[in-house]
Short mmCIF file of C-alpha atoms and ligand atoms in Angstrom, two decimals:
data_model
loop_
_atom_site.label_atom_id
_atom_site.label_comp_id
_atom_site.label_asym_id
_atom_site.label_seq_id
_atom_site.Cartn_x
_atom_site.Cartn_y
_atom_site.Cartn_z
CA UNK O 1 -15.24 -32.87 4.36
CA UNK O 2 -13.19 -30.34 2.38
CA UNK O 3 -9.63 -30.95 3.34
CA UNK O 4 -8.30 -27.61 3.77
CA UNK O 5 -11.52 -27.40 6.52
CA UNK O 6 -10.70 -30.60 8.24
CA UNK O 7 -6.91 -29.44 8.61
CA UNK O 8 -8.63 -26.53 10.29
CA UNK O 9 -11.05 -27.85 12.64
CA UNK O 10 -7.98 -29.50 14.18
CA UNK O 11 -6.22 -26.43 14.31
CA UNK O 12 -8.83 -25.15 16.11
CA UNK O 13 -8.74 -28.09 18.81
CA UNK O 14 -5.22 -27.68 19.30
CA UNK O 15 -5.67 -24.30 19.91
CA UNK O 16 -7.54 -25.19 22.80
CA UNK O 17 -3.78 -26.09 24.73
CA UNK O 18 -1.27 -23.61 23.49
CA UNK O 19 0.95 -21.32 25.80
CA UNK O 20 -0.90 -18.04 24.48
CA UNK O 21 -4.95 -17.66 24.49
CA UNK O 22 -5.48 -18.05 20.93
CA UNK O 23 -8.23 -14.75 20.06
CA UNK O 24 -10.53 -14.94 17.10
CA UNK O 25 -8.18 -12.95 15.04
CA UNK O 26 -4.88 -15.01 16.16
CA UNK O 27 -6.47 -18.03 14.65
CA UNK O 28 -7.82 -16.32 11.72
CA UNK O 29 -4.47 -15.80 10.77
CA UNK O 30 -3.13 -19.30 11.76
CA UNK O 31 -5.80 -20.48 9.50
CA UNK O 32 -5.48 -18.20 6.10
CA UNK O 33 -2.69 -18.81 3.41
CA UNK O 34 -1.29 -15.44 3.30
CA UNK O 35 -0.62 -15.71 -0.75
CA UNK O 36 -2.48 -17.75 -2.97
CA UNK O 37 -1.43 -18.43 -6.44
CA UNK O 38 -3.61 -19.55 -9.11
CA UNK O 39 -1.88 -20.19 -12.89
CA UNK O 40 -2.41 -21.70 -16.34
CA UNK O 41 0.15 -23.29 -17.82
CA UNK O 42 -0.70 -23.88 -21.40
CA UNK O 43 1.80 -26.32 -23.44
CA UNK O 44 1.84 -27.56 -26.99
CA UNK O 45 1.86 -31.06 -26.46
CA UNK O 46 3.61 -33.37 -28.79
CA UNK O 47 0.74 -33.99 -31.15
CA UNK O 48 0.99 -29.98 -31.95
CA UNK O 49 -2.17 -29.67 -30.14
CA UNK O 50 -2.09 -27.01 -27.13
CA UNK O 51 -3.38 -27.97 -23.84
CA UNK O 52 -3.85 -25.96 -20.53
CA UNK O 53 -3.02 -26.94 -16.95
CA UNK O 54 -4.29 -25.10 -14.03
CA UNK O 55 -1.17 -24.90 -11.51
CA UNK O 56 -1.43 -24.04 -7.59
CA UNK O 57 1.45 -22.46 -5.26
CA UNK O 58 0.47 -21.58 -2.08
CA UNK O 59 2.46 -20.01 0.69
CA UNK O 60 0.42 -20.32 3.63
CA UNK O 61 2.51 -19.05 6.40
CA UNK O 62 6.29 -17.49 6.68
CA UNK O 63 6.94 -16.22 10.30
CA UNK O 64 9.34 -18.92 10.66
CA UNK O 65 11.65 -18.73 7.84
CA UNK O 66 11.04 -19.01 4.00
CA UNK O 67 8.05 -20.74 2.87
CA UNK O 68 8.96 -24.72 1.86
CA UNK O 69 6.95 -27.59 0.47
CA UNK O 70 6.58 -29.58 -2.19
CA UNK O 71 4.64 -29.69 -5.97
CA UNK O 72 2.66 -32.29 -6.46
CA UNK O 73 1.75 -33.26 -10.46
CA UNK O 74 -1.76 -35.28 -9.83
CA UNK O 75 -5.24 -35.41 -11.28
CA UNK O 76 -7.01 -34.89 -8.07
CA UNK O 77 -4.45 -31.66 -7.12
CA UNK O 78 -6.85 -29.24 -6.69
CA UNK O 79 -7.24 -26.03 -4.72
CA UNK O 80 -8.27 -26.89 -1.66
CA UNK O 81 -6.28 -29.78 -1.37
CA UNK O 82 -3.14 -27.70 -2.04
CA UNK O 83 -4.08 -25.21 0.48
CA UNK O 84 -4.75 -28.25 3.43
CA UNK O 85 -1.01 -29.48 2.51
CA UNK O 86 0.81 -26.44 2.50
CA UNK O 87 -0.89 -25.62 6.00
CA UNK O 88 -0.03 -29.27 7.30
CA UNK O 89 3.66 -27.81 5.86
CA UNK O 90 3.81 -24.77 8.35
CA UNK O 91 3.00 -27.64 11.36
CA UNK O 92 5.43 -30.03 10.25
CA UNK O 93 8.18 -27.36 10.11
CA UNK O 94 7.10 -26.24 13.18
CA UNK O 95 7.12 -29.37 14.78
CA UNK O 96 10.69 -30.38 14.04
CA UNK O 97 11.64 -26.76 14.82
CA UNK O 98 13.24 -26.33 11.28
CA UNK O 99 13.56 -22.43 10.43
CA UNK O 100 11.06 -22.43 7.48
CA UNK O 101 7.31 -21.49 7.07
CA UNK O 102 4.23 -23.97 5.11
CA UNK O 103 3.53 -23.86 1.29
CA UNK O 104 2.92 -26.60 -1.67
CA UNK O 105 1.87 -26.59 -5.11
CA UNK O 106 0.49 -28.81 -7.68
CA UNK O 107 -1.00 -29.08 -11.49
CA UNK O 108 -3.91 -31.27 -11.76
CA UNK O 109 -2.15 -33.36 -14.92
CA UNK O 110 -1.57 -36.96 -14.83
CA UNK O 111 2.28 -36.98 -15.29
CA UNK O 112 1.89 -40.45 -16.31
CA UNK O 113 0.15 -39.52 -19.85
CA UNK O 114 2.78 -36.71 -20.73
CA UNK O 115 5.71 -37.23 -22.20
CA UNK O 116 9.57 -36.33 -21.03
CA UNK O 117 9.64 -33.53 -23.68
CA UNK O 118 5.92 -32.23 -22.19
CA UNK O 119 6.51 -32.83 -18.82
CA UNK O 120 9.42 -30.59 -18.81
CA UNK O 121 7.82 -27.78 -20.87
CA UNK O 122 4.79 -28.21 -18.08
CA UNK O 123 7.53 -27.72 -15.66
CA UNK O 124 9.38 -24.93 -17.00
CA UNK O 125 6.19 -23.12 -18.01
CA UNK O 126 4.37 -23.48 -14.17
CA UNK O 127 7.91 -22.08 -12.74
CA UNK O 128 8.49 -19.09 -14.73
CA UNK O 129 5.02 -18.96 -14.05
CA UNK O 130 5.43 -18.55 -10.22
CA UNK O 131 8.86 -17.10 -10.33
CA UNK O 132 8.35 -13.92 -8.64
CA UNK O 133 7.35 -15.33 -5.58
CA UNK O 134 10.38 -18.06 -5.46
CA UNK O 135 13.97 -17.30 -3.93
CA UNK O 136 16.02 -19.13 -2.01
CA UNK O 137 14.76 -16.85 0.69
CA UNK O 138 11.29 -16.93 0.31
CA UNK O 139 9.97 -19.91 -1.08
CA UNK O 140 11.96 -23.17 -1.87
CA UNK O 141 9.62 -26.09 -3.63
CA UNK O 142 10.70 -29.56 -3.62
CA UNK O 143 9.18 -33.30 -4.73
CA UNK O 144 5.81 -34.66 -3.99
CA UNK O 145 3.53 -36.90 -5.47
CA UNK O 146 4.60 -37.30 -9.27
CA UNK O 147 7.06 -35.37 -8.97
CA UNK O 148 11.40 -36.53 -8.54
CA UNK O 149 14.42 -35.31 -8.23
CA UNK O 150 14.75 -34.71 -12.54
CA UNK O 151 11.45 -32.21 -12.32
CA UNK O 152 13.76 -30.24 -9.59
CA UNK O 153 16.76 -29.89 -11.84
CA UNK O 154 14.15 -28.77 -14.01
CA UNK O 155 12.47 -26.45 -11.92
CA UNK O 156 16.04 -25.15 -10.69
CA UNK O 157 17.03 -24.63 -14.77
CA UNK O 158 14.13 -22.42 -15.15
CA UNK O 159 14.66 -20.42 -12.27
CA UNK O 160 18.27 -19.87 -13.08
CA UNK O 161 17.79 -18.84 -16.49
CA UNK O 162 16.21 -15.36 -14.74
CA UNK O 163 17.99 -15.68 -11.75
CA UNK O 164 21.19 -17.14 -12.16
CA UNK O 165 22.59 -20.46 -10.82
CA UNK O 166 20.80 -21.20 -7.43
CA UNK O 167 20.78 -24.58 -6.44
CA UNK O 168 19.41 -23.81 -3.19
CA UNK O 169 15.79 -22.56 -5.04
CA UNK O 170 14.41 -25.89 -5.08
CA UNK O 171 15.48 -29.04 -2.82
CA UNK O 172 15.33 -33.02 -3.36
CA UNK O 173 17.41 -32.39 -6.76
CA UNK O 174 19.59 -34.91 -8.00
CA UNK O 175 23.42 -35.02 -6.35
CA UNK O 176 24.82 -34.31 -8.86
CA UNK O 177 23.23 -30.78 -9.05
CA UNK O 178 23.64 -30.60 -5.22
CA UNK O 179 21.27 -32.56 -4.05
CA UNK O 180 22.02 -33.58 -0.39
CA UNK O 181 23.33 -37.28 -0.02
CA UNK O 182 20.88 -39.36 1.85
CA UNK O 183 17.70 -37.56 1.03
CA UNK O 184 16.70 -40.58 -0.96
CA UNK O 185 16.47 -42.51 2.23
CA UNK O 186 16.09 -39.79 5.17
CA UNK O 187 11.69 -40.39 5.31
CA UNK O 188 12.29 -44.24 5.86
CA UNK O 189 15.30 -43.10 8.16
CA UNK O 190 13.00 -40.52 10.65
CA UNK O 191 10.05 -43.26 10.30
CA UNK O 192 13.01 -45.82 11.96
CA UNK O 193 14.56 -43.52 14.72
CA UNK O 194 10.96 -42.20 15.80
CA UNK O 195 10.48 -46.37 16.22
CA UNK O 196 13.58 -46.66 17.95
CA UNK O 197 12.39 -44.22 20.58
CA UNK O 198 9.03 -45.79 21.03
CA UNK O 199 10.98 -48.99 22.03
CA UNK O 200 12.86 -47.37 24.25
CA UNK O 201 9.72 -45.31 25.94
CA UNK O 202 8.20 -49.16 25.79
CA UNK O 203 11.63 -50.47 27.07
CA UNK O 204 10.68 -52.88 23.93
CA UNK O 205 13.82 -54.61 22.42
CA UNK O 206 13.86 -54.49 18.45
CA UNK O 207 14.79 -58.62 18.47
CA UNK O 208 11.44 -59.21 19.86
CA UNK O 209 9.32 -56.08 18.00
CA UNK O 210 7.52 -56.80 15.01
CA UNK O 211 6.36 -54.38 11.94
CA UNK O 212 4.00 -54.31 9.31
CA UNK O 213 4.75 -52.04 6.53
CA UNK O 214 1.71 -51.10 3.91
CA UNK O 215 3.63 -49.45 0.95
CA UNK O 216 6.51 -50.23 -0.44
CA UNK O 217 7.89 -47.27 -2.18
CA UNK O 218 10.36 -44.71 -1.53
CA UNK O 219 9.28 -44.94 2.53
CA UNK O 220 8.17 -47.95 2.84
CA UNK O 221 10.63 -49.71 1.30
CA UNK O 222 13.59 -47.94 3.06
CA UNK O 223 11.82 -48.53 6.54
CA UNK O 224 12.15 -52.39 5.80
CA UNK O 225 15.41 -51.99 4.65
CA UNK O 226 16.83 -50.11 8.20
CA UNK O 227 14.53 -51.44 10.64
CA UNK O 228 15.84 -54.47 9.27
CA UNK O 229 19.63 -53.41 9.55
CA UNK O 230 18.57 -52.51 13.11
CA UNK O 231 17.18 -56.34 14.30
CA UNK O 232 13.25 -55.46 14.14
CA UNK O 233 11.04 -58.26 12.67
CA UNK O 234 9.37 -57.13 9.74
CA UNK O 235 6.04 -59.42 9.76
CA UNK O 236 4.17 -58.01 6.40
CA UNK O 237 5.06 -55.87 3.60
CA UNK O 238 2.55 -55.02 0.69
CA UNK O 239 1.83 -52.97 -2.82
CA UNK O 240 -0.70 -51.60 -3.94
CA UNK O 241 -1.07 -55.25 -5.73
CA UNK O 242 -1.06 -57.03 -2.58
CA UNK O 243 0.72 -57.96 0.26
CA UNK O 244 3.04 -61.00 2.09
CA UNK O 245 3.38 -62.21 5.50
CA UNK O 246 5.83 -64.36 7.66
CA UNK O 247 5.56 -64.75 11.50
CA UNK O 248 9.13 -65.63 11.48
CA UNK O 249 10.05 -62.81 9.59
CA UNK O 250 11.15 -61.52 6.12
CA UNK O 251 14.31 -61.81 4.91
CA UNK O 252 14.53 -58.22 3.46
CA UNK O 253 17.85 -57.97 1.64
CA UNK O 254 16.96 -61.46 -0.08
CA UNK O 255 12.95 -59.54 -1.13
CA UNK O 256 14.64 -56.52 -2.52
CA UNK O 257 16.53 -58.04 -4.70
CA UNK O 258 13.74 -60.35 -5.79
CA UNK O 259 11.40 -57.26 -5.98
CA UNK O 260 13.72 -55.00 -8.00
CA UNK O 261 14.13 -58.17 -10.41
CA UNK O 262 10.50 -59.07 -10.55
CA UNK O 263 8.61 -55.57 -9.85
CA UNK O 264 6.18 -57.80 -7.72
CA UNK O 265 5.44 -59.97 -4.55
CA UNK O 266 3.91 -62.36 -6.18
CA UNK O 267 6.01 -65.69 -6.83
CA UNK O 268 7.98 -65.09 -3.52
CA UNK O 269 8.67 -68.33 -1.67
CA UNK O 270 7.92 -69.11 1.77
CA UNK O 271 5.24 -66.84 2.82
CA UNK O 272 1.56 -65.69 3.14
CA UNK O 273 0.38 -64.16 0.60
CA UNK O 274 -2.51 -61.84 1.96
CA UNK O 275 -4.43 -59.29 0.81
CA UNK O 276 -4.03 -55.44 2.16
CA UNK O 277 -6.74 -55.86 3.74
CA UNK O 278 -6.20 -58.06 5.74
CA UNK O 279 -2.36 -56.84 6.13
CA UNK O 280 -3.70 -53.55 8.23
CA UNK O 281 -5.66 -55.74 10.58
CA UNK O 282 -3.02 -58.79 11.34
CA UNK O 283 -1.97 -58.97 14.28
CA UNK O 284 2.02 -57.54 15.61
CA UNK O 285 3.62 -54.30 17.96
CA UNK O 286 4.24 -51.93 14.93
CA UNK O 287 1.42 -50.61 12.35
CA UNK O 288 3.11 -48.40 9.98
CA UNK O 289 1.18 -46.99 7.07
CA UNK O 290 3.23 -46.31 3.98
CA UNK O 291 0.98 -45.98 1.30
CA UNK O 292 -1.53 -42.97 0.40
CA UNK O 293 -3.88 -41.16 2.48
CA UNK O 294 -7.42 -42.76 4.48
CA UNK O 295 -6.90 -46.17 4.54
CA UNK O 296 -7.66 -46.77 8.33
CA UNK O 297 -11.33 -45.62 8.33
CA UNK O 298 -14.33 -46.61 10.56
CA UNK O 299 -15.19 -49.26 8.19
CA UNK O 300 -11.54 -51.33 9.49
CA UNK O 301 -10.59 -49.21 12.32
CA UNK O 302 -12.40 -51.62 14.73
CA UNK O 303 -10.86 -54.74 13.84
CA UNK O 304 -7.04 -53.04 13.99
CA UNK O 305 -4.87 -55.46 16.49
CA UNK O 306 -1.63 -53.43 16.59
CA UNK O 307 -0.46 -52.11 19.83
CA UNK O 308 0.93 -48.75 17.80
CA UNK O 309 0.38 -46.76 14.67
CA UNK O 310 3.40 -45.30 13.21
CA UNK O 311 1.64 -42.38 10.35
CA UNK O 312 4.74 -42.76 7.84
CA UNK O 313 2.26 -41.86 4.99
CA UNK O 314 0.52 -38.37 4.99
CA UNK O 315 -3.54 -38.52 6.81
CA UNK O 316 -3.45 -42.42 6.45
CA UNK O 317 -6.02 -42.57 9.71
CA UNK O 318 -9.30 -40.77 9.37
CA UNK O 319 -10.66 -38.35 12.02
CA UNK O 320 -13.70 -40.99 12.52
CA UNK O 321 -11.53 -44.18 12.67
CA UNK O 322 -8.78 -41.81 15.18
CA UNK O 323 -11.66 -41.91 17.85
CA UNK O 324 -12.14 -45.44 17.09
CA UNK O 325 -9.00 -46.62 18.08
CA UNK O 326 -7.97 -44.04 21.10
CA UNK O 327 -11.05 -45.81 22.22
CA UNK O 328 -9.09 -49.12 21.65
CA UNK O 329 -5.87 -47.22 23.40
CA UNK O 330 -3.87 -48.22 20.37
CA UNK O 331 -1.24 -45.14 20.60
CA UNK O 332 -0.91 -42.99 17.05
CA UNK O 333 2.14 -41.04 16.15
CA UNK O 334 1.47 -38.59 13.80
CA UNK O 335 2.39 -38.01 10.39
CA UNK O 336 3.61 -34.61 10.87
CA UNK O 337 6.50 -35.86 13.45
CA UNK O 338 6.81 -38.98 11.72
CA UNK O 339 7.86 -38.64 8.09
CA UNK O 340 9.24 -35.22 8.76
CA UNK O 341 12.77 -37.05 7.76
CA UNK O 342 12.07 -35.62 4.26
CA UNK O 343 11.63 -32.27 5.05
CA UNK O 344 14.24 -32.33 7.52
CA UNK O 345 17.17 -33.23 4.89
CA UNK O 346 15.58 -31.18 2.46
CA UNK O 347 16.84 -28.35 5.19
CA UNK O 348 20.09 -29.67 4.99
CA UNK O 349 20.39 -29.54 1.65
CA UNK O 350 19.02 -25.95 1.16
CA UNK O 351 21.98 -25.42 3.62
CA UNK O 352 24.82 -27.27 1.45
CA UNK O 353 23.53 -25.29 -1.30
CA UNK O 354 24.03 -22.02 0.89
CA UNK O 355 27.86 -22.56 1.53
CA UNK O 356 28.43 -24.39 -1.93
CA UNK O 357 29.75 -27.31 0.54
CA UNK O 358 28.60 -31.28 0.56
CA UNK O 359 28.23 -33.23 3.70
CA UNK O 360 29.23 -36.85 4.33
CA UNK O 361 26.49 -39.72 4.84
CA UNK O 362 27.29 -39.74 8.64
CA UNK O 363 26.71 -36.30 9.11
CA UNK O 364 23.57 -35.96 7.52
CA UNK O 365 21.71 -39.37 9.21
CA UNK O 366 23.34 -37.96 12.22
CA UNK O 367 21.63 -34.38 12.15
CA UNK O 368 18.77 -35.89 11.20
CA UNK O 369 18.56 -38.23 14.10
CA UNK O 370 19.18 -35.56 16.82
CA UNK O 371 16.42 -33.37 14.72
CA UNK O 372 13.97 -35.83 14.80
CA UNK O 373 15.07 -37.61 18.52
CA UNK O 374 14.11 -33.99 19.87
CA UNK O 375 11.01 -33.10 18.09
CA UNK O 376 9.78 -36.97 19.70
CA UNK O 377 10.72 -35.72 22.97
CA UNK O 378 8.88 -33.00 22.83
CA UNK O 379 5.72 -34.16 21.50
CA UNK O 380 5.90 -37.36 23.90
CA UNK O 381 6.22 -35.94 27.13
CA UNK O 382 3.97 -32.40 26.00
CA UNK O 383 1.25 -35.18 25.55
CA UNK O 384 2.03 -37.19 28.52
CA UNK O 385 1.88 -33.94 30.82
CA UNK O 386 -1.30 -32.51 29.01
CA UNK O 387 -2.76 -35.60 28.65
CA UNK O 388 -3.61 -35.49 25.34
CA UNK O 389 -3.04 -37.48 22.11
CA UNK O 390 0.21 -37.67 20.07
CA UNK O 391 -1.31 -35.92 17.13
CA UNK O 392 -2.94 -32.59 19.58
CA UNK O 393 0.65 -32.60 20.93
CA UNK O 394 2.43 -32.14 17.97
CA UNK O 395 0.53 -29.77 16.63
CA UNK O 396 0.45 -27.99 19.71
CA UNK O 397 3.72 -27.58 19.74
CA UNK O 398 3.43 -26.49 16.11
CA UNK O 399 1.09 -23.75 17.14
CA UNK O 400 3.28 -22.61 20.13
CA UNK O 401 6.46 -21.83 17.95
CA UNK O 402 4.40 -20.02 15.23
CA UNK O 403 2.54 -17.92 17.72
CA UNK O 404 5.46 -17.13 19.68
CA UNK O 405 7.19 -16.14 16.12
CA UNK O 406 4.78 -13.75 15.54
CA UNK O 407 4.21 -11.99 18.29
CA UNK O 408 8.29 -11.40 18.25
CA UNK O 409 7.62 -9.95 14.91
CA UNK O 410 4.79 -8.01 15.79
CA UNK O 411 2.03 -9.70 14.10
CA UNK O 412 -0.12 -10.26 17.11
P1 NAD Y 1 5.66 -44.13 -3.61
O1 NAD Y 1 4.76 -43.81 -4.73
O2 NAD Y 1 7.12 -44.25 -3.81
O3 NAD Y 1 5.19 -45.53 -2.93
C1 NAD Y 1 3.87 -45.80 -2.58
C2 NAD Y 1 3.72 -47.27 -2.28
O4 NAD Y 1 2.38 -47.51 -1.86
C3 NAD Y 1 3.95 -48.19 -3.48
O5 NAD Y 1 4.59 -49.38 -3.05
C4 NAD Y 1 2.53 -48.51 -3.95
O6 NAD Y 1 2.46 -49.76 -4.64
C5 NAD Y 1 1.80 -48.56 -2.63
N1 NAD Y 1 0.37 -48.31 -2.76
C6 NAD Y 1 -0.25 -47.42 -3.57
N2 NAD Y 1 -1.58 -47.52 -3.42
C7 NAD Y 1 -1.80 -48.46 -2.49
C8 NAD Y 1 -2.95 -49.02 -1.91
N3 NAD Y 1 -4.18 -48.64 -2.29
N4 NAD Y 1 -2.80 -49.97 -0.96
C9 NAD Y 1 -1.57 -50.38 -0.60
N5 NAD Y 1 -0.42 -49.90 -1.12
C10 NAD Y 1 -0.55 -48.96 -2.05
O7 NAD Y 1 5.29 -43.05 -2.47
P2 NAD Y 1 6.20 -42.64 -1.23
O8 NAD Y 1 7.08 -41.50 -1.63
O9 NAD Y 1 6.78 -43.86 -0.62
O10 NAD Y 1 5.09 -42.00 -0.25
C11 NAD Y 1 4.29 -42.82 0.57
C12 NAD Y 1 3.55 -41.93 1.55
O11 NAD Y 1 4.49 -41.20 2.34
C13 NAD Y 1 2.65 -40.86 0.91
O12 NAD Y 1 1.55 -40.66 1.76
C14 NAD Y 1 3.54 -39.61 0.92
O13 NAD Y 1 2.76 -38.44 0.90
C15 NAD Y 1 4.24 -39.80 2.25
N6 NAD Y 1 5.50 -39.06 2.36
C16 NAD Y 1 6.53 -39.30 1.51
C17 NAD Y 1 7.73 -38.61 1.66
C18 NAD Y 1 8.92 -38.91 0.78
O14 NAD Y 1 10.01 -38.43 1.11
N7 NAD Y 1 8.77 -39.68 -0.27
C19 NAD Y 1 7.87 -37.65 2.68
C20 NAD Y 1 6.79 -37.42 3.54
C21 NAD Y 1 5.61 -38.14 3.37
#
């Protein structure tokens, strides 16, 4: 199905359980971007020869606060993709009650076939491109797929050479350039405290909780690293080249400092080496998807023998295979609550930038904890008193705030 219509068919479940009667025209506008921007970006590329990009922003919703959401540079990043993702954005800001609207952009490029001297003339060419509708105010990108913290200090350059300097136009930038301390980690960090409260719903003690992590990049790896920290057992970890698996446990200090020597699993002593396959169906308390999108589907859904799904990755569980296992009463929490960390820091930042002022580590996993400790709350016991999954909750919720929003604003 076309992924900007599958976000909204679930909108229009949810709708089913919010405070306010959602009319025909209520979720009309719940379901259209309200600016869509379509640009070329041509380039000369190194070879002298000039190529064109097709870039996307789109701000789908604002009645919370300045659109926010990240540009993704991928081959598949194509319209209606964008415009799924940058509604999912309005939810997940909604969700964690953070004061910003829903947008994200892309540029269908491989970033992996350009080089530094194109990618940043890409860059600079798709924001001065899209300026006009950028501010600090009204719509702050940030990373995605393909994208890091040195196409932000890009992307902040450009802007500032109209604008003047405004670090606070773009988030996940490098420290230096005011990036907020602890953004590197704060997805694996929200993944870990949203565990910690399941436990504690579960009365489940870490010591005796095991984990299996698919993905071990910039979330999944951080997940190991603090669940770790924390006393969980972490069972499995894969790539996308394969996976490893010890029922007494992984030492994960002693793998990432293997990993970052070798850039692979493979050679690493005294355990399993499995498939990941067969990694998303072994058997342990914690299933916690890491990876990229659809990988629990109704081909494997079946055969899953976790007790809980923990979405770190974005739409890792297919509608089909989400029937399939609420079937098997294996509890999901959603993506949008779950890796919200991200987005969540990426507010702190934007407010750093405000006051020209730096926090401290503490401060910052602190905030994020009580953030993301409330937005669990709500979505746990909304679902428990509704009756209703973890995913309709949250978005729910979502729903509520942005209704409520605009009818204070006089949209409805
Ligand atoms: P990343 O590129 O840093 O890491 C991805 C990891 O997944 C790598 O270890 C890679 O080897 C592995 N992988 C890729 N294809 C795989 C496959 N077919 N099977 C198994 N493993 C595979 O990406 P990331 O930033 O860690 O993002 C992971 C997921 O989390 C994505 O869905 C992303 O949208 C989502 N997410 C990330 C952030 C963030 O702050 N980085 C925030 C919110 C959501």
């Amino acid at each position: 199905m076309d992924p900007f219509e599958e976000v909204n068919l679930s909108l229009n479940k949810a709708s089913k359980y919010t405070n306010t009667k959602v009319t025909d025209g209520i979720l009309e506008m719940l379901t259209t971007p309200w600016r869509e921007i379509i640009v070329s970006c041509p380039i000369k590329m190194d070879n002298g020869e000039t190529k064109v990009f097709s870039g996307y922003r789109i701000q789908h919703n604002a009645v919370r606060g300045p659109y926010k959401g990240g540009v993704r540079f991928h081959p598949d990043a194509n319209h209606s993709e964008v415009k799924a993702l940058s509604s999912l954005m309005t939810w997940k800001n909604a969700i964690v009650d953070i004061p910003f609207g829903g947008a994200k952009g892309g540029i269908q490029v491989d970033p992996n076939k350009l080089s530094k001297n194109e990618l940043y003339n890409l860059t600079k060419r798709y924001t001065l491109s899209i300026d006009k509708f950028l501010g600090p105010n009204t719509d702050i990108p940030a990373p995605d797929l393909g994208t890091n913290s040195q196409t932000m200090a890009w992307m902040m350059d450009a802007y500032g050479s109209i604008h003047g300097y405004t670090p606070a136009i773009v988030t996940g930038k490098p420290v230096e350039l005011g990036g907020s301390i602890g953004r590197d980690s704060s997805t694996g960090r929200g993944v870990v405290f949203i565990i910690d409260e399941v436990c504690k719903k579960l009365k489940l003690n870490p010591k005796n909780t095991s984990l299996i992590i698919q993905g071990f990049g910039q979330v999944g790896s951080w997940i190991a690293q603090i669940a770790f920290e924390k006393g969980y057992k972490i069972m499995a970890v894969s790539n996308v080249n394969g996976a490893i698996l010890s029922n007494k446990g992984i030492n994960i200090p002693n793998l990432i400092e293997y990993y970052n020597s070798n850039k692979t699993f493979d050679g690493y002593k005294n355990v399993e080496h499995i498939s990941n396959d067969d990694l998303l169906l072994a058997k342990c308390d914690f299933l916690i998807p890491a990876a990229i999108e659809r990988v629990i589907t109704e081909k494997n859904a079946d055969q899953i023998r976790s007790k809980i799904i923990i979405e770190a990755a974005n739409h890792p569980v297919t509608p089909e295979a989400d029937k399939i296992l609420e079937s098997k009463n294996i509890d999901i929490y959603p993506d949008t609550l779950v890796n919200s960390g991200g987005v969540i820091v990426s507010y702190f930042e934007w407010i750093q930038n405000l006051y020209q002022h730096q926090w401290e580590i503490e401060r910052v996993n602190s905030e994020l904890q009580k953030i993301i400790t409330k937005a669990f709350i709500e979505v746990y016991d909304n679902a428990k008193n509704k009756n209703i999954s973890f995913r309709l909750s949250a978005l729910t919720i979502g729903l509520n705030r942005v209704i409520h929003t605009a009818d204070l604003r006089g949209y409805i």
